[in-house]
Coordinates of C-alpha atoms in Angstrom, one line a residue:
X190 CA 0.0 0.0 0.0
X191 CA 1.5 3.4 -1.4
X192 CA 0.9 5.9 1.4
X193 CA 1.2 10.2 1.3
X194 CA 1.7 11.4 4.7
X195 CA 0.5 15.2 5.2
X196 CA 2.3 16.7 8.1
X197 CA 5.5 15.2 7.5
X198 CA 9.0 16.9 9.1
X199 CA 12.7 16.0 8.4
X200 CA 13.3 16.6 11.4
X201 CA 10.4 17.2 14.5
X202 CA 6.6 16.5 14.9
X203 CA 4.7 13.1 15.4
X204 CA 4.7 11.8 11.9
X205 CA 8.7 12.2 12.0
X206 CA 8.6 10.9 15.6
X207 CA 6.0 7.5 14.9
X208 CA 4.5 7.5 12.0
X209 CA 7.1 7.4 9.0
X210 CA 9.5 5.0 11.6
X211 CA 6.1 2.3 11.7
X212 CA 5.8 2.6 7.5
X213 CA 9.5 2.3 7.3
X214 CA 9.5 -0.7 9.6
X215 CA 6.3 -2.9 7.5
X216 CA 6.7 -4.4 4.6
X217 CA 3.2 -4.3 3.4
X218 CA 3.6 -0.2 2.7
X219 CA 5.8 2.2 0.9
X220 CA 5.8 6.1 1.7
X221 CA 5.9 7.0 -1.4
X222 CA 5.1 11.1 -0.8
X223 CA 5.0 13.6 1.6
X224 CA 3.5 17.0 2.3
X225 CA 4.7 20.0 4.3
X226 CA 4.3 23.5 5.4
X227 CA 6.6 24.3 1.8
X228 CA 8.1 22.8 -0.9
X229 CA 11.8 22.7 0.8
X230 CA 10.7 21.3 4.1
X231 CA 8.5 18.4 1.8
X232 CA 11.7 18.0 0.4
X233 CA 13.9 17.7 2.9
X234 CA 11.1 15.1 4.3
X235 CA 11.1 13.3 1.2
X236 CA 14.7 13.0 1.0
X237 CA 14.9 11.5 5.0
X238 CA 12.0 9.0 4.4
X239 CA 12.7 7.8 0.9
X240 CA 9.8 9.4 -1.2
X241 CA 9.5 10.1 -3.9
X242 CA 6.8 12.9 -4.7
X243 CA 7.0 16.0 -2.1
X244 CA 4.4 19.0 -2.0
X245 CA 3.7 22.1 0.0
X246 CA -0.3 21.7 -1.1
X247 CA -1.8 18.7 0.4
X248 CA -4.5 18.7 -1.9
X249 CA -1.7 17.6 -4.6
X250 CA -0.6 14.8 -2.5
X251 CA -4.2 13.4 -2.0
X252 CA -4.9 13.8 -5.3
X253 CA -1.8 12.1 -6.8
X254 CA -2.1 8.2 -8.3
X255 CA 0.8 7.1 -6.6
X256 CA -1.2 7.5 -3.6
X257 CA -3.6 4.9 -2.0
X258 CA -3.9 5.7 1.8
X259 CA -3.4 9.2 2.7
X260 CA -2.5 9.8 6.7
X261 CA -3.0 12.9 7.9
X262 CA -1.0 14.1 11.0
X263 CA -1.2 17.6 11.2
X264 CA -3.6 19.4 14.1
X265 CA -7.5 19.5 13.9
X266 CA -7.3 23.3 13.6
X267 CA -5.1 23.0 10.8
X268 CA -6.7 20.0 9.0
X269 CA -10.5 21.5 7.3
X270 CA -11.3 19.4 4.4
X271 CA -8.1 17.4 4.3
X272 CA -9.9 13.6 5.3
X273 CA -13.2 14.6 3.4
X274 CA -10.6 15.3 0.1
X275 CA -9.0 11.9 0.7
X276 CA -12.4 10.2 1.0
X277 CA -13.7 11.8 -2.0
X278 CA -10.5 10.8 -3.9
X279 CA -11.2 7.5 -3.0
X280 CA -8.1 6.8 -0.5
X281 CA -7.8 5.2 2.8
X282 CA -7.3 7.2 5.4
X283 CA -5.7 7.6 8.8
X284 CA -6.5 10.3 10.6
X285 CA -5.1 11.5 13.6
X286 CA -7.0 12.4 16.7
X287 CA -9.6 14.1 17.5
X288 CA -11.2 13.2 14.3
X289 CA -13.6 16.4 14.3
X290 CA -14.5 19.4 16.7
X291 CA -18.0 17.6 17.4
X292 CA -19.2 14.0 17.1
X293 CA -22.0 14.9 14.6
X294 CA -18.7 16.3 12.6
X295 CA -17.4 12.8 13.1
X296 CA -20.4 10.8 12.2
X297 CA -20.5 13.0 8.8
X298 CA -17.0 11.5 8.3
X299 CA -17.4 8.4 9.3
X300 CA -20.6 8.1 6.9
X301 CA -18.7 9.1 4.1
X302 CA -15.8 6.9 4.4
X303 CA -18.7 4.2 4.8
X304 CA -20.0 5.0 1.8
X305 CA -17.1 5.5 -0.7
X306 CA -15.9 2.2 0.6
X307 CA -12.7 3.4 1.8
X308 CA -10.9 2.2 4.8
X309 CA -10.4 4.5 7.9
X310 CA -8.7 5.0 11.0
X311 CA -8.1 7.5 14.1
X312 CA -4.9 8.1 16.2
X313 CA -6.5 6.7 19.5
X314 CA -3.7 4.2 18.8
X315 CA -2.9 3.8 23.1
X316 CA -5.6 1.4 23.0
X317 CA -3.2 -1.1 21.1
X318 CA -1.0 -0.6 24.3
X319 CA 0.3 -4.6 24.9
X320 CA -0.8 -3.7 28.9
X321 CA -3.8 -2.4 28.1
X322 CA -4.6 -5.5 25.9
X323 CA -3.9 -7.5 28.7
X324 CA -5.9 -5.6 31.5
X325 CA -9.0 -6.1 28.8
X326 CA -8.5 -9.5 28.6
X327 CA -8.3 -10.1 32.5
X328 CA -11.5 -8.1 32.4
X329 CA -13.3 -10.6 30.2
X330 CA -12.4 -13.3 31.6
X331 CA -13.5 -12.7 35.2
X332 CA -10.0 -12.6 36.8
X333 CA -11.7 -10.3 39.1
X334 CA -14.9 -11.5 39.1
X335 CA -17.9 -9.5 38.6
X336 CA -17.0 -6.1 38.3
X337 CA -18.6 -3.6 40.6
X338 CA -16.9 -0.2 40.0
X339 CA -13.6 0.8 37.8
X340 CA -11.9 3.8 38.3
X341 CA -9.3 6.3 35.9
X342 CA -7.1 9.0 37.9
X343 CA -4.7 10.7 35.5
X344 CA -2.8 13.3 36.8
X345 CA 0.1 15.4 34.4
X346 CA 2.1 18.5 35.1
X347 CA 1.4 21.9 32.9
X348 CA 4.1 24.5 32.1
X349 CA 2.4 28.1 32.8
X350 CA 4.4 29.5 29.9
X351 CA 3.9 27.7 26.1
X352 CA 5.0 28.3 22.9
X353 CA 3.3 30.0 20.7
X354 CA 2.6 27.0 18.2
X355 CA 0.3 25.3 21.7
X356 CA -1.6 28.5 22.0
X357 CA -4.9 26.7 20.3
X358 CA -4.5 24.1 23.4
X359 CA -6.3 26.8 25.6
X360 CA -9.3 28.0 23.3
X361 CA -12.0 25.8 23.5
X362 CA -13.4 26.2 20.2
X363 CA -10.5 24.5 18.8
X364 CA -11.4 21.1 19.6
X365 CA -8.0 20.4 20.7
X366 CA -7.8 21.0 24.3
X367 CA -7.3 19.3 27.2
X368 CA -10.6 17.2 28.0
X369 CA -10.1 16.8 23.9
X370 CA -7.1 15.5 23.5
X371 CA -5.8 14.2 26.9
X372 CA -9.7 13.6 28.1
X373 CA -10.1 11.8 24.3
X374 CA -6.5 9.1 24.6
X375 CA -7.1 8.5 28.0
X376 CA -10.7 7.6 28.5
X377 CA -10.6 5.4 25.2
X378 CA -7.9 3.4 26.8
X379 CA -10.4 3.1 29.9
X380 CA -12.9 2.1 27.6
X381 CA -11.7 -0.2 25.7
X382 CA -10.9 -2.1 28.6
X383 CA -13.1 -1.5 31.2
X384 CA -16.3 -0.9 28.8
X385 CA -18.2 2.1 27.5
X386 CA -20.0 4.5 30.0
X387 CA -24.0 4.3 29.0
X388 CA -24.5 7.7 31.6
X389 CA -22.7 10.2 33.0
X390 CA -22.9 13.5 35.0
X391 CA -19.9 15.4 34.8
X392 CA -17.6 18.7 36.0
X393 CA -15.6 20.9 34.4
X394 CA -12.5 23.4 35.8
X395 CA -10.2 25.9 34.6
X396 CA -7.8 26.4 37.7
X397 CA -5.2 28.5 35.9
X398 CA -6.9 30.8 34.4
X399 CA -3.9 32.3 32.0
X400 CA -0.9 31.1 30.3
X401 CA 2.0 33.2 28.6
X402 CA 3.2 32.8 25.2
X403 CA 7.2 32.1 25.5
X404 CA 8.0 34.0 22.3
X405 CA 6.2 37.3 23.1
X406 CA 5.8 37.2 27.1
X407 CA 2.0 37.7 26.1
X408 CA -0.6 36.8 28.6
X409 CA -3.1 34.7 27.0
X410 CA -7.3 33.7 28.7
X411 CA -7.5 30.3 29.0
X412 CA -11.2 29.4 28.1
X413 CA -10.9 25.1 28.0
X414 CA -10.8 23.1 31.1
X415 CA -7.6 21.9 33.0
X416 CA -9.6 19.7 35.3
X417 CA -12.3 17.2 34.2
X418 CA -14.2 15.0 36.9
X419 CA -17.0 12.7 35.6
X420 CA -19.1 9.7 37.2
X421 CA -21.7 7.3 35.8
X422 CA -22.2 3.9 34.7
X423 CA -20.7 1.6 32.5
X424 CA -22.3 -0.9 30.1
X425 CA -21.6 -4.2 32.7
X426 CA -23.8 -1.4 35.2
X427 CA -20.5 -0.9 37.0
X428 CA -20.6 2.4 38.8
X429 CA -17.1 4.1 37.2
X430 CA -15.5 7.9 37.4
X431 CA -12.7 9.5 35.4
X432 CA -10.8 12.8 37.1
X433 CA -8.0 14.1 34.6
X434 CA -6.4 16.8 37.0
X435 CA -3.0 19.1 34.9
X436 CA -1.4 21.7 36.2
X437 CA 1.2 22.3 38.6
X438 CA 4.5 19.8 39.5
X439 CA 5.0 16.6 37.8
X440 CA 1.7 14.3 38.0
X441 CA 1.6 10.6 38.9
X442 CA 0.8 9.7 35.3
X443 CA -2.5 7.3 34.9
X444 CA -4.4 4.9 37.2
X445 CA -6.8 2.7 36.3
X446 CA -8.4 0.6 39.1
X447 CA -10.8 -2.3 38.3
X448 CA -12.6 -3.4 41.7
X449 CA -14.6 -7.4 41.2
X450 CA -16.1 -9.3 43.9
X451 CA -13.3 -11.5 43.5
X452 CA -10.5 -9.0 43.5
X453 CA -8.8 -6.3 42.5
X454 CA -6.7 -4.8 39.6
X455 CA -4.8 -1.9 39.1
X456 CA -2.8 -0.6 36.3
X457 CA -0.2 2.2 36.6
X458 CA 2.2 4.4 34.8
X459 CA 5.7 5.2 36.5
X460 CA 5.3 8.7 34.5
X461 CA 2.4 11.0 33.2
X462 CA 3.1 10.8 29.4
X463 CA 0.5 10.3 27.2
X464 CA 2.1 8.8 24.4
X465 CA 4.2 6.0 25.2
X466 CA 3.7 5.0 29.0
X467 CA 5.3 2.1 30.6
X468 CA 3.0 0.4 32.9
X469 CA 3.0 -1.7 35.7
X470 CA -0.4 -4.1 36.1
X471 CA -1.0 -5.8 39.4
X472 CA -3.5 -8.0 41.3
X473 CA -4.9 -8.3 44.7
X474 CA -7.4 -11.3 45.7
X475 CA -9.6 -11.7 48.7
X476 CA -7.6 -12.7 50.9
X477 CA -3.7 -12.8 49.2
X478 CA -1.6 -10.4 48.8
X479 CA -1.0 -8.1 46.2
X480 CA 1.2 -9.6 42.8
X481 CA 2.3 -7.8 39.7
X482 CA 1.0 -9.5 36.6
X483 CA 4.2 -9.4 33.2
X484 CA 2.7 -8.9 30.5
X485 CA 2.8 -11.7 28.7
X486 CA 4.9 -11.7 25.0
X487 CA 2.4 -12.6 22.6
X488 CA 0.7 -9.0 23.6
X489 CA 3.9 -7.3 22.3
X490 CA 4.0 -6.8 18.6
X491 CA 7.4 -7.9 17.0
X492 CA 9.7 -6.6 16.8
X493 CA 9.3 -4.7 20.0
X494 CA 12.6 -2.9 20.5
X495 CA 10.7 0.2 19.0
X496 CA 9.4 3.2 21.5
X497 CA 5.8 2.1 22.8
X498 CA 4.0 4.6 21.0
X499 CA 5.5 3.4 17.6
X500 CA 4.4 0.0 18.2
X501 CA 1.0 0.7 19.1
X502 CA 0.9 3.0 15.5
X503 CA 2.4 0.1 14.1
X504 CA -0.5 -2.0 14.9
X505 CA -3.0 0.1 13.0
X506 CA -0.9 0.3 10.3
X507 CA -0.8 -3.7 10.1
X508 CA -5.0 -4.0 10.9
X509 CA -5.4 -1.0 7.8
X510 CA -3.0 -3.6 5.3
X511 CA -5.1 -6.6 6.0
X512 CA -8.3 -4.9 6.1
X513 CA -10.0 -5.7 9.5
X514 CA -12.1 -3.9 10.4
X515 CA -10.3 -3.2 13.8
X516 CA -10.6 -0.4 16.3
X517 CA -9.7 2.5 16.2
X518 CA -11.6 3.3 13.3
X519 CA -13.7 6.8 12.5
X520 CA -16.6 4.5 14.6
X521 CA -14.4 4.3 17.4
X522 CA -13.4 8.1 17.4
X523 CA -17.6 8.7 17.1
X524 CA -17.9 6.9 19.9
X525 CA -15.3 8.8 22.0
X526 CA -16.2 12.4 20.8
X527 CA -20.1 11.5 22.1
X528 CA -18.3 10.7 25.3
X529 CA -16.4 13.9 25.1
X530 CA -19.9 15.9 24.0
X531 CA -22.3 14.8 27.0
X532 CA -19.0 15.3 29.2
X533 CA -19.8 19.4 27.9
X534 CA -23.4 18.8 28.0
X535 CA -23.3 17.6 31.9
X536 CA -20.8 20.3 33.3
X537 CA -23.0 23.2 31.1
X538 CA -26.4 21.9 32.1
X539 CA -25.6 19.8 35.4
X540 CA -27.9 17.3 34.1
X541 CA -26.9 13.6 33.8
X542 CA -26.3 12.3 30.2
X543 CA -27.5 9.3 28.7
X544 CA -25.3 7.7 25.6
X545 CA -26.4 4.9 23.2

């Protein structure tokens, strides 16, 4: 599969960080162009990553032949159009997350890649996360028994001073924030192991109130949330609450907490990054005490000397090659932005949410 990657960097961003080092590393594709923010720095990407078209308009890369799946890693704010021109082309598509600023956005999207036939994915690739895998799997089957409540804590540290280039982290109408983006990869790793919420009442924060831009020493408004507490029930009925707390000195990275009437599990992160954690899962029965659980090898993709996040992209890649229809998909990032919407619904209205 002949892939054009939009966002692509000699030298910095995520595609030069994950993405083009997973294509490089699977046999089943070839990057065969690449877009960026002008001719030179496309060529300069081209010439790192072995391709052999290079643009500075993105609408030439989606519309070349040499093209078949188009992945598009640049941010949402920047991005209008860009996946609905790849689906209209007729090209596969990756898209990284969020998908949209809304999930009706995202069901138009997904909708459309439905019907042009086209396969699709999101960057809510954590999910793929070999510990996560395994803490879904001891979920299933019953290690803990029934499960009567499940819990995600995920606490980061926030600069007060940014670069310029984050500023659109701190408006809320660019769908890139922190209950977004942080909010978005953390409670679909939740979910995908836990289970779906089916309600929730939630409450939103914004505890520092302004940031400055490093360049210009300019004071900016912050108007999105820093801290995001939600409770409700999950599909199993398990009662369940998420609180994603940034700011301040270095956080303890995530939590998740599974409590069954036959035990108990926990799965933790020695650091608070969102894009590679290592994590240590551990269980506690009734009346033992409490043993960490390896993860076992077959839920590490080979080869796994790569960084975890690259791995985990990796595995989407491979699930896109052999066509399964495997999550994350444009359903699965529907499904997290209507999580994300009745979060906004709940803290605006204070009424509890229902979701299908």
């Amino acid at each position: 599969m002949r892939v054009g990657v939009i966002g692509a960097h000699a030298s910095r961003g995520w595609a030069r960080a994950v993405h083009l080092p997973a294509l490089l590393s699977l046999p089943d594709y070839e990057i065969t162009a690449v877009a960026g923010t002008s001719r030179e720095s496309a060529r300069q990407a081209a010439d790192v990553w072995g391709a052999k078209h290079a643009f500075a308009d993105p609408q030439e890369l989606i519309s070349h032949p040499d093209v078949d799946l188009v992945t598009i890693s640049v941010q949402l704010p920047r991005r209008d159009g860009l996946v609905e021109a790849a689906i209209s082309a007729g090209k596969h598509v990756y898209s990284e997350w969020p998908l949209a600023r809304s999930a009706e956005a995202a069901e138009r999207l997904h909708a459309l890649a439905e019907q042009a036939g086209v396969r699709h994915a999101v960057g809510l690739q954590s999910r793929h996360h070999p510990a996560i895998g395994y803490l879904r799997d001891l979920v299933a089957d019953g290690k803990v028994g029934e499960v009567m409540s499940a819990s995600l804590t995920y606490s980061l540290s926030s600069p007060e001073v940014w670069s310029v280039r984050y500023a659109d982290l701190f408006d809320h109408t660019k769908g890139v924030n922190h209950l977004a983006v942080v909010g978005g990869h953390s409670m679909d790793m939740f979910g995908s192991a836990v289970g779906h919420f089916t309600e929730i009442s939630a409450t939103l924060a914004t505890r520092i109130p302004r940031i400055t831009l490093q360049e210009t020493g300019e004071q900016i408004t912050v108007t999105s949330p820093d801290q995001i507490a939600a409770v409700g029930l999950l599909e199993s009925g398990a009662a369940a609450s998420v609180h994603i707390m940034t700011g301040g000195p270095r956080g303890e990275g995530f939590l998740i907490e599974v409590h069954g009437r036959a035990g108990r599990l926990v799965l933790d992160s020695a650091d608070d990054s969102l894009v590679g954690p290592e994590f240590t899962l551990s269980f506690s029965g009734g009346t033992g005490g409490t043993v960490v659980l390896p993860v076992p090898d077959r839920y590490v993709p080979m080869p796994s000397d790569a960084p975890p996040a690259v791995r985990n992209v990796r595995q989407v890649y491979r699930n896109l090659a052999a066509g399964i229809p495997t999550e994350p998909d444009f359903l699965t990032a529907v499904r997290t932005h209507r999580l994300i919407d009745a979060i906004k619904r709940s803290a605006t209205t204070g009424e509890r949410q229902h979701l299908g």
